[in-house]
Coordinates of C-alpha atoms in Angstrom, one line a residue:
X3 CA -0.1 -0.1 -0.1
X4 CA 2.8 2.2 0.8
X5 CA 4.5 1.9 -2.5
X6 CA 1.4 2.5 -4.8
X7 CA 0.6 5.5 -2.2
X8 CA 4.3 6.9 -2.9
X9 CA 4.0 5.9 -6.9
X10 CA 0.8 7.8 -7.0
X11 CA 2.3 11.1 -5.0
X12 CA 5.4 11.4 -7.3
X13 CA 2.9 11.1 -10.5
X14 CA 0.5 13.6 -9.3
X15 CA 3.7 15.9 -8.2
X16 CA 5.2 15.7 -11.6
X17 CA 1.9 16.2 -13.3
X18 CA 1.9 19.6 -11.1
X19 CA 5.7 21.0 -12.0
X20 CA 4.7 20.1 -15.8
X21 CA 1.4 22.3 -16.0
X22 CA 3.2 24.9 -14.3
X23 CA 1.4 28.4 -14.2
X24 CA 1.9 31.2 -16.7
X25 CA 3.1 34.4 -15.3
X26 CA 3.8 38.1 -16.9
X27 CA 6.3 40.4 -15.5
X28 CA 7.2 43.9 -17.1
X29 CA 8.5 47.5 -16.5
X30 CA 7.0 50.8 -17.6
X31 CA 10.9 51.4 -19.3
X32 CA 11.5 54.6 -21.3
X33 CA 7.8 55.7 -22.1
X34 CA 7.3 59.9 -21.6
X35 CA 5.9 61.2 -18.0
X36 CA 2.3 61.7 -18.1
X37 CA -0.4 62.8 -15.8
X38 CA -2.5 64.7 -18.0
X39 CA -5.5 62.3 -18.8
X40 CA -4.8 62.4 -22.4
X41 CA -2.5 59.3 -23.1
X42 CA 0.4 59.1 -25.7
X43 CA 0.5 56.4 -28.4
X44 CA 3.8 54.2 -27.2
X45 CA 5.9 51.3 -27.7
X46 CA 4.7 47.9 -25.2
X47 CA 7.3 47.8 -22.3
X48 CA 9.5 44.8 -22.5
X49 CA 7.3 41.8 -21.3
X50 CA 9.0 38.6 -19.8
X51 CA 6.6 35.5 -19.8
X52 CA 6.9 32.0 -18.0
X53 CA 5.6 28.9 -18.2
X54 CA 4.4 29.8 -21.9
X55 CA 2.7 26.4 -22.8
X56 CA 3.6 24.6 -25.5
X57 CA 2.2 24.9 -28.6
X58 CA 1.6 28.8 -28.2
X59 CA 1.6 30.5 -31.4
X60 CA 0.9 34.1 -30.4
X61 CA 0.4 36.3 -27.2
X62 CA -2.5 38.6 -27.0
X63 CA -1.5 41.7 -24.6
X64 CA -4.3 44.0 -23.4
X65 CA -3.8 46.8 -20.9
X66 CA -6.4 48.2 -18.5
X67 CA -6.4 51.1 -16.0
X68 CA -7.7 49.6 -12.5
X69 CA -9.0 53.0 -11.7
X70 CA -11.0 53.2 -14.5
X71 CA -11.9 50.0 -16.4
X72 CA -14.2 51.7 -19.1
X73 CA -11.4 53.0 -20.7
X74 CA -9.5 51.2 -23.5
X75 CA -5.9 51.4 -23.4
X76 CA -5.3 48.8 -26.1
X77 CA -2.9 46.3 -26.8
X78 CA -1.4 44.0 -29.0
X79 CA -1.0 40.4 -30.8
X80 CA 3.0 39.4 -30.8
X81 CA 3.9 35.8 -32.3
X82 CA 5.5 33.5 -30.1
X83 CA 9.2 33.3 -30.6
X84 CA 9.8 30.7 -27.8
X85 CA 11.9 32.9 -25.3
X86 CA 9.2 34.3 -23.4
X87 CA 10.8 37.7 -23.4
X88 CA 8.9 40.3 -26.1
X89 CA 10.9 42.9 -26.7
X90 CA 9.6 46.9 -26.1
X91 CA 8.5 48.2 -30.2
X92 CA 6.5 44.8 -30.5
X93 CA 3.3 47.0 -30.5
X94 CA 1.9 50.5 -29.7
X95 CA -1.0 51.2 -27.1
X96 CA -2.5 54.1 -25.4
X97 CA 0.3 55.2 -22.4
X98 CA -0.9 55.3 -18.7
X99 CA -1.8 58.8 -17.7
X100 CA -3.8 59.1 -15.0
X101 CA -5.2 62.9 -14.6
X102 CA -4.7 62.8 -11.2
X103 CA -2.4 60.6 -8.5
X104 CA -1.4 57.3 -9.2
X105 CA -3.3 54.5 -10.9
X106 CA -2.9 51.0 -10.8
X107 CA -2.6 49.6 -14.6
X108 CA -3.2 46.0 -15.4
X109 CA -1.5 43.9 -18.4
X110 CA -3.1 40.9 -19.4
X111 CA -1.3 38.1 -21.5
X112 CA -3.0 35.5 -23.3
X113 CA -1.5 32.5 -24.7
X114 CA -2.9 31.3 -27.8
X115 CA -2.8 28.4 -30.5
X116 CA -5.1 29.9 -33.4
X117 CA -8.2 31.0 -32.0
X118 CA -7.6 28.3 -28.5
X119 CA -6.8 30.1 -25.4
X120 CA -4.2 28.0 -23.7
X121 CA -3.2 30.3 -20.5
X122 CA -3.8 33.6 -19.1
X123 CA -1.4 35.4 -17.3
X124 CA -1.5 39.3 -15.2
X125 CA 0.7 41.8 -14.3
X126 CA 0.1 45.2 -12.3
X127 CA 1.9 48.2 -11.9
X128 CA 1.6 51.3 -10.4
X129 CA 1.8 54.9 -12.7
X130 CA 3.4 57.1 -11.5
X131 CA 5.2 54.7 -9.2

């Protein structure tokens, strides 16, 4: 019985490690300072994705202002190269630009194979920091 339970635990542990969750990180980079409420059209920040599922052909990025969720900042779609790094300049979007104070912005990255969603990851940062 102990051997069976031990083997089952190893299989479960291996399966859990193989299905690691996709994660996303980013830094604002060199975007122009903006606190007027009128966003600039800028290049995306550099993104780092980890745990991208096998079979991913593209990643769709979208930014949302958590303090004003109805405002569409846009995003872009990037073909996956396999490294998990998406350089700045892969697409353009409307920069963070809160009219007063600091807002929290959230990037969502959706890994896709054709039209099928394989995984989603989110990362948040305040702007200005």
